[in-house]
PDB file of C-alpha atoms in Angstrom:
ATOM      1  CA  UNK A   1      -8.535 -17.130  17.040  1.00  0.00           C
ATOM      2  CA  UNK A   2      -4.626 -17.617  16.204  1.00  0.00           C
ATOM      3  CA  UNK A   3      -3.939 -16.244  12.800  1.00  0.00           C
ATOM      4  CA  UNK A   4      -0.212 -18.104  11.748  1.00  0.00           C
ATOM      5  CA  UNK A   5       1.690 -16.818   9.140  1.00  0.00           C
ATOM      6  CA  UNK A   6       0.971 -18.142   5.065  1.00  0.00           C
ATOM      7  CA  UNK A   7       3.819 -20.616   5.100  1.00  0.00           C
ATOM      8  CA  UNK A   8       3.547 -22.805   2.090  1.00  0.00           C
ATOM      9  CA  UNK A   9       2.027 -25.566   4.422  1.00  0.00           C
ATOM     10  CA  UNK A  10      -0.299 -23.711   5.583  1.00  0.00           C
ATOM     11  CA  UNK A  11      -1.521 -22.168   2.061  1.00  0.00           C
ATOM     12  CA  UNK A  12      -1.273 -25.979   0.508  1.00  0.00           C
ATOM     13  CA  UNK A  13      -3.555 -27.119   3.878  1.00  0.00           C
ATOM     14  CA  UNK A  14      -6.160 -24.236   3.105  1.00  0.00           C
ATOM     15  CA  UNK A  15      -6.043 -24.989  -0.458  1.00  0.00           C
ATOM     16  CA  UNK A  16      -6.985 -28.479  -0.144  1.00  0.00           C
ATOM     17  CA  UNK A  17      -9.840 -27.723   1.885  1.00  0.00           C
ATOM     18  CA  UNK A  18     -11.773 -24.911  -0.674  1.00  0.00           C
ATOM     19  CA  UNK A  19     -10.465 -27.375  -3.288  1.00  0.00           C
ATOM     20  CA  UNK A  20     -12.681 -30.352  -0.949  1.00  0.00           C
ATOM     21  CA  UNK A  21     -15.415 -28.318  -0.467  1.00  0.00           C
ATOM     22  CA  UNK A  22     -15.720 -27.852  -4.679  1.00  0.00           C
ATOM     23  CA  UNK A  23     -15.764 -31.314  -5.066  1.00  0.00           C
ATOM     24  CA  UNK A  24     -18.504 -32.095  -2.791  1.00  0.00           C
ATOM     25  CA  UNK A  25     -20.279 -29.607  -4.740  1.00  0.00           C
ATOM     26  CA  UNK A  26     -19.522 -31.717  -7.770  1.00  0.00           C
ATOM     27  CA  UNK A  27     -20.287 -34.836  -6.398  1.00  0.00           C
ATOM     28  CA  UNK A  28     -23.544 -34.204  -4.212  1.00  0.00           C
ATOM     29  CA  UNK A  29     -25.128 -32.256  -7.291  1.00  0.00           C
ATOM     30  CA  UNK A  30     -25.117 -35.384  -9.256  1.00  0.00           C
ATOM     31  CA  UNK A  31     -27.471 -38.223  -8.512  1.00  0.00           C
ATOM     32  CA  UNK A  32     -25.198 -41.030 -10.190  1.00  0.00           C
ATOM     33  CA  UNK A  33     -21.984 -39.472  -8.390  1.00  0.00           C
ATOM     34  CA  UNK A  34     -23.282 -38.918  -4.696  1.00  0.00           C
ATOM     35  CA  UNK A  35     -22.100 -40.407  -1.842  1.00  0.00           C
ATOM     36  CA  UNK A  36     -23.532 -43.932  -2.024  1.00  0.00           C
ATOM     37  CA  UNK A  37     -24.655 -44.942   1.685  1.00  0.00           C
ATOM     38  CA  UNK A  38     -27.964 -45.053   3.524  1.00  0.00           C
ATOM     39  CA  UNK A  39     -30.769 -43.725   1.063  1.00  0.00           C
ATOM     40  CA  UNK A  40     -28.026 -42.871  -1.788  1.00  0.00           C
ATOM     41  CA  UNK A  41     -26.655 -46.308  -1.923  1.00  0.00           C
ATOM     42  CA  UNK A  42     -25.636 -47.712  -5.489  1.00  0.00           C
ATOM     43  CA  UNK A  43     -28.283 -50.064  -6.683  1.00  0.00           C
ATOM     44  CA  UNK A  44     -25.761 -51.173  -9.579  1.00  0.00           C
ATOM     45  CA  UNK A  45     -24.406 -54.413  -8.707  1.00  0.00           C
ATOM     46  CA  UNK A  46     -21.215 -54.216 -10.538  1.00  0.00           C
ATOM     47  CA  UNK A  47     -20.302 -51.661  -7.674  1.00  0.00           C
ATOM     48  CA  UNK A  48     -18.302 -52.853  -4.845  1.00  0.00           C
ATOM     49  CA  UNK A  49     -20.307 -53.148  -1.907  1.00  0.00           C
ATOM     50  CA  UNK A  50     -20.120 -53.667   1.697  1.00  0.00           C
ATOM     51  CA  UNK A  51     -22.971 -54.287   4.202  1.00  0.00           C
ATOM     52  CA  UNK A  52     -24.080 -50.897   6.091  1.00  0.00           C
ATOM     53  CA  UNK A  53     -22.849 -51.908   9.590  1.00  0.00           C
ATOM     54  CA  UNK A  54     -18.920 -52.761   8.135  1.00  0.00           C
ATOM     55  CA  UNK A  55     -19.074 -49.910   6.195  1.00  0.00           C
ATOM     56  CA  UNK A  56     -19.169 -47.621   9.195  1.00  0.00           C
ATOM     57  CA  UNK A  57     -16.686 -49.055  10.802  1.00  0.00           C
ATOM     58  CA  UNK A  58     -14.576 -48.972   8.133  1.00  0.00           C
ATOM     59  CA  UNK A  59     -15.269 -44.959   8.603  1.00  0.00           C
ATOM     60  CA  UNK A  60     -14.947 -44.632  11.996  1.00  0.00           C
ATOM     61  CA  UNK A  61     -12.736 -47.386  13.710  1.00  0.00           C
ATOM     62  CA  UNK A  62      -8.936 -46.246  12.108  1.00  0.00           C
ATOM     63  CA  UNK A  63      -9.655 -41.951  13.063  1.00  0.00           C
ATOM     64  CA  UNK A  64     -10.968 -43.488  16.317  1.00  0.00           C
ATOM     65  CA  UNK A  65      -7.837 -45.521  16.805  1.00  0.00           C
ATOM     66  CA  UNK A  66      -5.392 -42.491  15.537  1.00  0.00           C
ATOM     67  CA  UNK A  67      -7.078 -40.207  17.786  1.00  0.00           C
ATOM     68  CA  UNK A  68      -5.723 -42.160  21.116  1.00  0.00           C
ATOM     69  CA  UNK A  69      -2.410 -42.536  19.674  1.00  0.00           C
ATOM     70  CA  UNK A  70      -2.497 -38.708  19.298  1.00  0.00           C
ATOM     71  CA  UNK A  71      -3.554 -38.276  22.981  1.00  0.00           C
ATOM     72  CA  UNK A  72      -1.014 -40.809  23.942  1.00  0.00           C
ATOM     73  CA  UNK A  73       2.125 -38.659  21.702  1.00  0.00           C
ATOM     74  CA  UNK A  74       0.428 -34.939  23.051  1.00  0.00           C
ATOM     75  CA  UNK A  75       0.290 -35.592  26.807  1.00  0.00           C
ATOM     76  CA  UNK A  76       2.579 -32.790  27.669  1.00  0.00           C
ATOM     77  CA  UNK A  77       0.137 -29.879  25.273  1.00  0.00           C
ATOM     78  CA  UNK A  78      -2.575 -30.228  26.767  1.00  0.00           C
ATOM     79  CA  UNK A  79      -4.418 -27.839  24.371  1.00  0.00           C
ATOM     80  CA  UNK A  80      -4.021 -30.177  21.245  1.00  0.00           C
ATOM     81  CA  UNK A  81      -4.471 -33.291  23.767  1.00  0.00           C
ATOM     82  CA  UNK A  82      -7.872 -31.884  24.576  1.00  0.00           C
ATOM     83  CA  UNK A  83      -8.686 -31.855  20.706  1.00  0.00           C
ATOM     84  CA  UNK A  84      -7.522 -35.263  20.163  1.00  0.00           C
ATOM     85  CA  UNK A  85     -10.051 -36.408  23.170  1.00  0.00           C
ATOM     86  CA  UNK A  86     -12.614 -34.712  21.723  1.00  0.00           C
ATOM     87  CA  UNK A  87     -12.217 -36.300  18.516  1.00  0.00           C
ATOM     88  CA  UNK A  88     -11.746 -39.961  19.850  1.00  0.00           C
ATOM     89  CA  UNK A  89     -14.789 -39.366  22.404  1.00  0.00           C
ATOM     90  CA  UNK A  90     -17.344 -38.757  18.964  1.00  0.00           C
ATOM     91  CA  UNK A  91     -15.733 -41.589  16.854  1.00  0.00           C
ATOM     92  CA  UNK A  92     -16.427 -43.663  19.877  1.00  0.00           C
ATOM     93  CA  UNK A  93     -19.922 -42.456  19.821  1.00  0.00           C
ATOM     94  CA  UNK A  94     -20.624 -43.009  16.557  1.00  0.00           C
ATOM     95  CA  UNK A  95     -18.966 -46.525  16.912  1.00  0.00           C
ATOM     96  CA  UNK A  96     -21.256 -47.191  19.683  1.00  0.00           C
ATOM     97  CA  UNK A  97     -24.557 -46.479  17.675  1.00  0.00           C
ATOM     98  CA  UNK A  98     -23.203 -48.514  14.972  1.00  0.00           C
ATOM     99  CA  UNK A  99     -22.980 -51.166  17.217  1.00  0.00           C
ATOM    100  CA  UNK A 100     -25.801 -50.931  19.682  1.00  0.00           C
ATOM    101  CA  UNK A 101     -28.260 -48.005  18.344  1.00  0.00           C
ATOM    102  CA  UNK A 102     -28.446 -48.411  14.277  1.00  0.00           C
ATOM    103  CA  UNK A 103     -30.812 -51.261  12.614  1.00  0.00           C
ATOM    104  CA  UNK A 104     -28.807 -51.458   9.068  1.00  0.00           C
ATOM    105  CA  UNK A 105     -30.204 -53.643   6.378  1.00  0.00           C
ATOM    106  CA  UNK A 106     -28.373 -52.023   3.180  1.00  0.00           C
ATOM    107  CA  UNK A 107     -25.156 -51.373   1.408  1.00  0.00           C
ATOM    108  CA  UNK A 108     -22.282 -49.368   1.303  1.00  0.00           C
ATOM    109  CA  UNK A 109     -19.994 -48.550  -1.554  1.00  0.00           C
ATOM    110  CA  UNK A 110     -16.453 -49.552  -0.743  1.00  0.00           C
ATOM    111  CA  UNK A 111     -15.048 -46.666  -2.682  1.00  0.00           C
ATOM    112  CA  UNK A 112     -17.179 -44.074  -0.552  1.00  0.00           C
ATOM    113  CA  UNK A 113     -16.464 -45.242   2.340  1.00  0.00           C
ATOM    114  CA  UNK A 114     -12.619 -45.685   1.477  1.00  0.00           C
ATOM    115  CA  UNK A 115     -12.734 -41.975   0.887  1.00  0.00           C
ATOM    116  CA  UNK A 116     -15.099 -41.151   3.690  1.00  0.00           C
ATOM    117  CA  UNK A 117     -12.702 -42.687   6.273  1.00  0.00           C
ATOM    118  CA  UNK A 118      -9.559 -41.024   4.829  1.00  0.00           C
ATOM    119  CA  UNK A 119     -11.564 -37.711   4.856  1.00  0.00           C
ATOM    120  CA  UNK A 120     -12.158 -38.371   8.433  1.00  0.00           C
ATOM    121  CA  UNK A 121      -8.121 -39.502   9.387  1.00  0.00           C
ATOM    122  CA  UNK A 122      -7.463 -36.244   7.407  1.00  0.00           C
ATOM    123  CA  UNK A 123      -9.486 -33.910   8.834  1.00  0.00           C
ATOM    124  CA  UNK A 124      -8.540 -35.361  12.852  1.00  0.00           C
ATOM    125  CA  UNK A 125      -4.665 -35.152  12.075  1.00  0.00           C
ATOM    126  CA  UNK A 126      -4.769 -31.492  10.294  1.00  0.00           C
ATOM    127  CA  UNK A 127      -7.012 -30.007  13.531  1.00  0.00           C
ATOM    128  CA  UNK A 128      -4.886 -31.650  16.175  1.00  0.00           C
ATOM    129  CA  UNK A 129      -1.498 -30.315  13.822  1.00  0.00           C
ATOM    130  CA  UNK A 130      -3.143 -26.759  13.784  1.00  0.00           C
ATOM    131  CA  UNK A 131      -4.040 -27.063  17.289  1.00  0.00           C
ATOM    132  CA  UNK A 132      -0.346 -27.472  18.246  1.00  0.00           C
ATOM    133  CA  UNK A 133       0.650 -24.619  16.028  1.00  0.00           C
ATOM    134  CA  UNK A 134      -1.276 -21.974  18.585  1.00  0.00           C
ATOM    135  CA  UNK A 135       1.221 -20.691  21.025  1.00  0.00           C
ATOM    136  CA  UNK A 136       0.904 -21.546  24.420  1.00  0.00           C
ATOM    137  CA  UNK A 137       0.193 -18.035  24.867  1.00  0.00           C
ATOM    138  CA  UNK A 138      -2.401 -17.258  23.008  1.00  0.00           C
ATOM    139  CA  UNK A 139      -4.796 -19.940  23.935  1.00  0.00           C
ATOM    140  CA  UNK A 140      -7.894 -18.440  25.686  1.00  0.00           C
ATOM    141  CA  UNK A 141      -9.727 -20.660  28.290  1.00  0.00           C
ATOM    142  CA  UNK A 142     -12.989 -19.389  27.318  1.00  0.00           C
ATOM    143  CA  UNK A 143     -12.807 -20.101  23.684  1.00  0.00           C
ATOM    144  CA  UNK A 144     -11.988 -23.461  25.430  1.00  0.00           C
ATOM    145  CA  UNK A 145     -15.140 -23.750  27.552  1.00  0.00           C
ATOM    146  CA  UNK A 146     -17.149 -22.455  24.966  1.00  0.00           C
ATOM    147  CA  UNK A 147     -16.242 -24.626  21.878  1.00  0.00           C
ATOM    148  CA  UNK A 148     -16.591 -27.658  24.676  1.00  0.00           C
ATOM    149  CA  UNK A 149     -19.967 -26.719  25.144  1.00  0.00           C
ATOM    150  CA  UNK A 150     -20.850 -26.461  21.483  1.00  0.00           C
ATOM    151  CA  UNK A 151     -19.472 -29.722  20.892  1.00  0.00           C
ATOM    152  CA  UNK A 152     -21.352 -31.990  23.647  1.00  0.00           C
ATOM    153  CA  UNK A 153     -24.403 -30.359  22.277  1.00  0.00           C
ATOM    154  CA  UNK A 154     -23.569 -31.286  18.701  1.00  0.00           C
ATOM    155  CA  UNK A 155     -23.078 -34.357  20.245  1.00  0.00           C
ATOM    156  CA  UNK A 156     -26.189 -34.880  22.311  1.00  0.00           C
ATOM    157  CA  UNK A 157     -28.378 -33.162  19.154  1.00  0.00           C
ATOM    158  CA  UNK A 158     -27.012 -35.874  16.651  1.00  0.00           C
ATOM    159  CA  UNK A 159     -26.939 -38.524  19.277  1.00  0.00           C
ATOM    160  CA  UNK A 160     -30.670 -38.065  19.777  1.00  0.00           C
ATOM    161  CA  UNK A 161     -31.852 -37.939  16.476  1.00  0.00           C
ATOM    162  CA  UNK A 162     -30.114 -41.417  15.546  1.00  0.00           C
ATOM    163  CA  UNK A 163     -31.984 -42.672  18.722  1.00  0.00           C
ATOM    164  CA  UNK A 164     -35.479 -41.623  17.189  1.00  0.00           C
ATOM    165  CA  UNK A 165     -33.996 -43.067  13.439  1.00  0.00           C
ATOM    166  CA  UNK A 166     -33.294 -46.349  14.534  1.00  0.00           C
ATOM    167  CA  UNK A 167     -36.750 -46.572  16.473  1.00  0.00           C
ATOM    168  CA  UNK A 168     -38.317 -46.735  13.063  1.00  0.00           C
ATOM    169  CA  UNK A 169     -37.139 -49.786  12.128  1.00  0.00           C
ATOM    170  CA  UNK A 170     -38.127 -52.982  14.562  1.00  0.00           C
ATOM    171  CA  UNK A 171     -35.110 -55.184  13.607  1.00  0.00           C
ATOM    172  CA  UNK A 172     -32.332 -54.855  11.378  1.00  0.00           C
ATOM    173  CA  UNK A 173     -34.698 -56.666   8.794  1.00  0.00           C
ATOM    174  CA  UNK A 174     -36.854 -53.753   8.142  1.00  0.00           C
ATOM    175  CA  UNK A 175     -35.361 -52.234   5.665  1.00  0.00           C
ATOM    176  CA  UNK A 176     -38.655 -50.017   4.945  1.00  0.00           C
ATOM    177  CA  UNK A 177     -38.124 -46.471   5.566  1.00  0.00           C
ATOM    178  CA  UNK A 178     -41.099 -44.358   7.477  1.00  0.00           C
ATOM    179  CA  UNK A 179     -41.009 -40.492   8.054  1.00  0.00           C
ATOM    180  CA  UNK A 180     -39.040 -39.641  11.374  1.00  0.00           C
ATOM    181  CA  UNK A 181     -41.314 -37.702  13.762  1.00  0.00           C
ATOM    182  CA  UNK A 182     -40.135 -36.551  17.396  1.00  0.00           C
ATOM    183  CA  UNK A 183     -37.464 -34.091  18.283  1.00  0.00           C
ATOM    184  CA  UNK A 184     -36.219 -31.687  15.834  1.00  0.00           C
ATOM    185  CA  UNK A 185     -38.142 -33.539  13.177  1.00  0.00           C
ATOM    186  CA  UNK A 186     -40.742 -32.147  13.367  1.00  0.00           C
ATOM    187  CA  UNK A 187     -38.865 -29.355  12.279  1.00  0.00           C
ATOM    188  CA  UNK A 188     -36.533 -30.348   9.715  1.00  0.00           C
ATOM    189  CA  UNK A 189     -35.491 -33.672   7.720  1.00  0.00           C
ATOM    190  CA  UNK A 190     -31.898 -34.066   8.960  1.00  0.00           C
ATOM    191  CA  UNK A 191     -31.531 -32.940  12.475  1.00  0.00           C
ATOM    192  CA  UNK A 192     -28.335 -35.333  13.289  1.00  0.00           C
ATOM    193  CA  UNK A 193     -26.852 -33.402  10.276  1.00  0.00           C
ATOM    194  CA  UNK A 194     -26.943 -30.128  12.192  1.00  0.00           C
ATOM    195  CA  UNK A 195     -25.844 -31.898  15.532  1.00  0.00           C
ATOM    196  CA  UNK A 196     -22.754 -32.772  13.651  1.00  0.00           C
ATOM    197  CA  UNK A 197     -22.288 -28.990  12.268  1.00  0.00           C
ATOM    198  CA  UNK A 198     -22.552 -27.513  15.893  1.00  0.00           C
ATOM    199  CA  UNK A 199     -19.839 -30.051  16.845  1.00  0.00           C
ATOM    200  CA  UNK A 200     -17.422 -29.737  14.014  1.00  0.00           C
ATOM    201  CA  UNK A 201     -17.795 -25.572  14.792  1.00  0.00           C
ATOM    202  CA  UNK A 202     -17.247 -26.638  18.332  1.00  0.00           C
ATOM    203  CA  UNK A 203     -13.909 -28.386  17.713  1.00  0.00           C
ATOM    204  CA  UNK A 204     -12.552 -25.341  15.479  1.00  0.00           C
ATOM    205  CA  UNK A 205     -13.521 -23.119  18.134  1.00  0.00           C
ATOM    206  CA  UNK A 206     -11.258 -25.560  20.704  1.00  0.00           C
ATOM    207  CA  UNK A 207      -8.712 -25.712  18.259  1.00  0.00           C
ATOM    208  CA  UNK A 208      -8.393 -21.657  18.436  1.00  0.00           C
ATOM    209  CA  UNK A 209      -6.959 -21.683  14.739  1.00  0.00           C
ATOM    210  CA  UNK A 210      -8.373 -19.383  11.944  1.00  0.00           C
ATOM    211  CA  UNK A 211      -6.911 -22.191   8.986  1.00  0.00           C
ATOM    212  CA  UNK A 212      -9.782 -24.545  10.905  1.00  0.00           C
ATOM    213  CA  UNK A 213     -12.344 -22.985   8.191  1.00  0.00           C
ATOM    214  CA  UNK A 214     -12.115 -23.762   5.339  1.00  0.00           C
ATOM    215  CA  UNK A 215     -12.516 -27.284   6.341  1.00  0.00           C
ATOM    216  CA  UNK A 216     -15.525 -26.602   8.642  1.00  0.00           C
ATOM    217  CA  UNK A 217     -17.146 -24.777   5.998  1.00  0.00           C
ATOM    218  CA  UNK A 218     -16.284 -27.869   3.456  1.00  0.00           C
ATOM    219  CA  UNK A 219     -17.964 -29.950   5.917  1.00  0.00           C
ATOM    220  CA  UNK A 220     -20.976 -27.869   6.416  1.00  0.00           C
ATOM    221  CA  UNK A 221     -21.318 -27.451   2.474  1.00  0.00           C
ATOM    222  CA  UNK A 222     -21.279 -31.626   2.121  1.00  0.00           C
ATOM    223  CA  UNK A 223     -23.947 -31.683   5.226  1.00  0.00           C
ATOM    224  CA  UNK A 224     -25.877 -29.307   3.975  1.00  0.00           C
ATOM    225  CA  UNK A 225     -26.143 -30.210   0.578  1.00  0.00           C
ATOM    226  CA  UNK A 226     -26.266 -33.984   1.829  1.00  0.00           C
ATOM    227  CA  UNK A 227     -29.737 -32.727   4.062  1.00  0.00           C
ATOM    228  CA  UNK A 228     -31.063 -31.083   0.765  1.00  0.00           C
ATOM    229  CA  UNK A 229     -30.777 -34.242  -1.309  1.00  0.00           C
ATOM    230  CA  UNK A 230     -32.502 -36.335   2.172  1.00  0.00           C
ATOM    231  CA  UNK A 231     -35.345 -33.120   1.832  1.00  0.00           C
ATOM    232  CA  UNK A 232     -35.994 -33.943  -1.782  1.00  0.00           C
ATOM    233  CA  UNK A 233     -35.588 -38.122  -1.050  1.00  0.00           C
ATOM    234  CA  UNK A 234     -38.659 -37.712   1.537  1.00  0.00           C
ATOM    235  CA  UNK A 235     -40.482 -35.328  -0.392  1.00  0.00           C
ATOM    236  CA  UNK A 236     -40.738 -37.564  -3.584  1.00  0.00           C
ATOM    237  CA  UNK A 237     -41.271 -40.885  -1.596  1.00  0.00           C
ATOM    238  CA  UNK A 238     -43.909 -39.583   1.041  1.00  0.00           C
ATOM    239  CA  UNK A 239     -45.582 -36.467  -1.106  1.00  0.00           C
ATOM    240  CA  UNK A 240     -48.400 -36.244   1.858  1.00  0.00           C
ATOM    241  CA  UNK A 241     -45.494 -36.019   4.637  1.00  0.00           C
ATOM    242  CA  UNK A 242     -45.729 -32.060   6.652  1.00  0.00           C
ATOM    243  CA  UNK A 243     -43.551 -29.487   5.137  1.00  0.00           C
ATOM    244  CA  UNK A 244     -40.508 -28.938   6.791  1.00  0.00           C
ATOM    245  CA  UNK A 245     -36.774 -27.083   6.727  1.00  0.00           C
ATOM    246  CA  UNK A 246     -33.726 -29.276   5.360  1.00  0.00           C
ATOM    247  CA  UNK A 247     -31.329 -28.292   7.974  1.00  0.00           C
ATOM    248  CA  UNK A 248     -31.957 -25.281   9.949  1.00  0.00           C
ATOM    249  CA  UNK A 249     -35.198 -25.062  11.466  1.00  0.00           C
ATOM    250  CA  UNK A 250     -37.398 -21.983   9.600  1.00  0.00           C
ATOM    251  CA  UNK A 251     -34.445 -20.970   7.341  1.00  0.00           C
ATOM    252  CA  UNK A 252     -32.713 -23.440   5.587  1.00  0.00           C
TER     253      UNK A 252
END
């Protein structure tokens, strides 16, 4: 991993992320200030809301869209280019589910997923920027391979687990929730939560720069928290359902 030298960008870029990750602390301790989407969403009508499908691609479509203007501007590094592929290859998974694998039948708040999708533009244009900060001769080909690997299996994990969610529902008028069963689920609560840690650690280990975590660990804080508030959701609404993990199979 490429240490660079505490310029003032980098100590503003490092200090944005612990000051991130203390916010989602904030915010995801709080019932009333969560993130309101999916089983959190605001039942408050004067709230701003968006239907659950639009709302996702409100997340996912502008990163998606940066992303291959990024691969299109990095064509000559092809270390960076290789991080901005990676990124536009998992917002067009996720905009693929949203269109063909999801059943949605709730609400989003517009203000959370405002900030959602600018937390997702920010966090794709600071990993390709660090990844172009790593010399040319530093970058290891094995931290490469390995971080690539890590990420497709993030990918298939989480890709999976939304497969089994949205056989629960038999049409996008269900809006009844039932416990998830197959997989990992059997296991834990939120499986496609740790399919998307393994490939946000796969991406910082692509992107070969050390200032990549304190932003991983922000995201893995919001996840993880995020999986503990889904634990408790399930536990109160089906008491009789098995007793499993959060996140982490056994441990967590």
């Amino acid at each position: 991993m490429y240490i660079p030298y505490p310029t003032f960008t980098n100590v503003l870029l490092s200090s944005s992320a612990l000051l991130g990750c203390f916010l989602v602390i904030f915010r995801e301790s709080k019932p009333e200030t969560r993130m309101g989407y999916s089983k959190f969403a605001p039942q408050d009508d004067s709230i701003l809301k968006v239907s659950s499908r639009i709302g996702m691609l409100l997340i996912y479509s502008p990163s998606s869209v940066l992303s291959f203007l990024a691969i299109l501007s990095l064509s000559t590094r092809q270390h960076s280019n290789w991080i901005a592929l990676m990124f536009l290859f998992h917002y067009l998974k996720r905009l693929y589910e949203i269109g063909f694998v999801h059943k949605y039948s709730g609400y989003t708040a517009v203000r959370d997923t405002c900030l959602i999708s600018t937390a997702y533009i920010g966090l794709t244009v600071i990993f390709i920027y660090l990844a172009t900060q790593v010399p040319f001769s530093v970058i290891d080909k094995r931290q490469i391979r390995f971080g690539t690997l890590l990420f497709f299996m993030g990918e298939i994990i989480n890709f999976y687990h939304h497969y089994i969610l949205s056989n629960l529902r038999k049409s996008n008028h269900d809006s009844g929730y039932k416990i998830p069963e197959g997989g990992l689920f059997k296991f834990v609560w939120c499986p496609h939560y740790l399919g998307e840690i393994i490939t946000l650690c796969g991406l910082s280990i692509v992107t070969q720069n050390v200032l990549t975590f304190p932003f991983l660990i922000s995201c893995i804080v919001y996840l993880s928290l995020r999986a503990l508030n889904t634990k408790s959701w399930y536990q109160n609404r089906f008491p009789a359902a098995s007793i499993r993990a959060a996140l982490i199979p056994g441990l967590f």
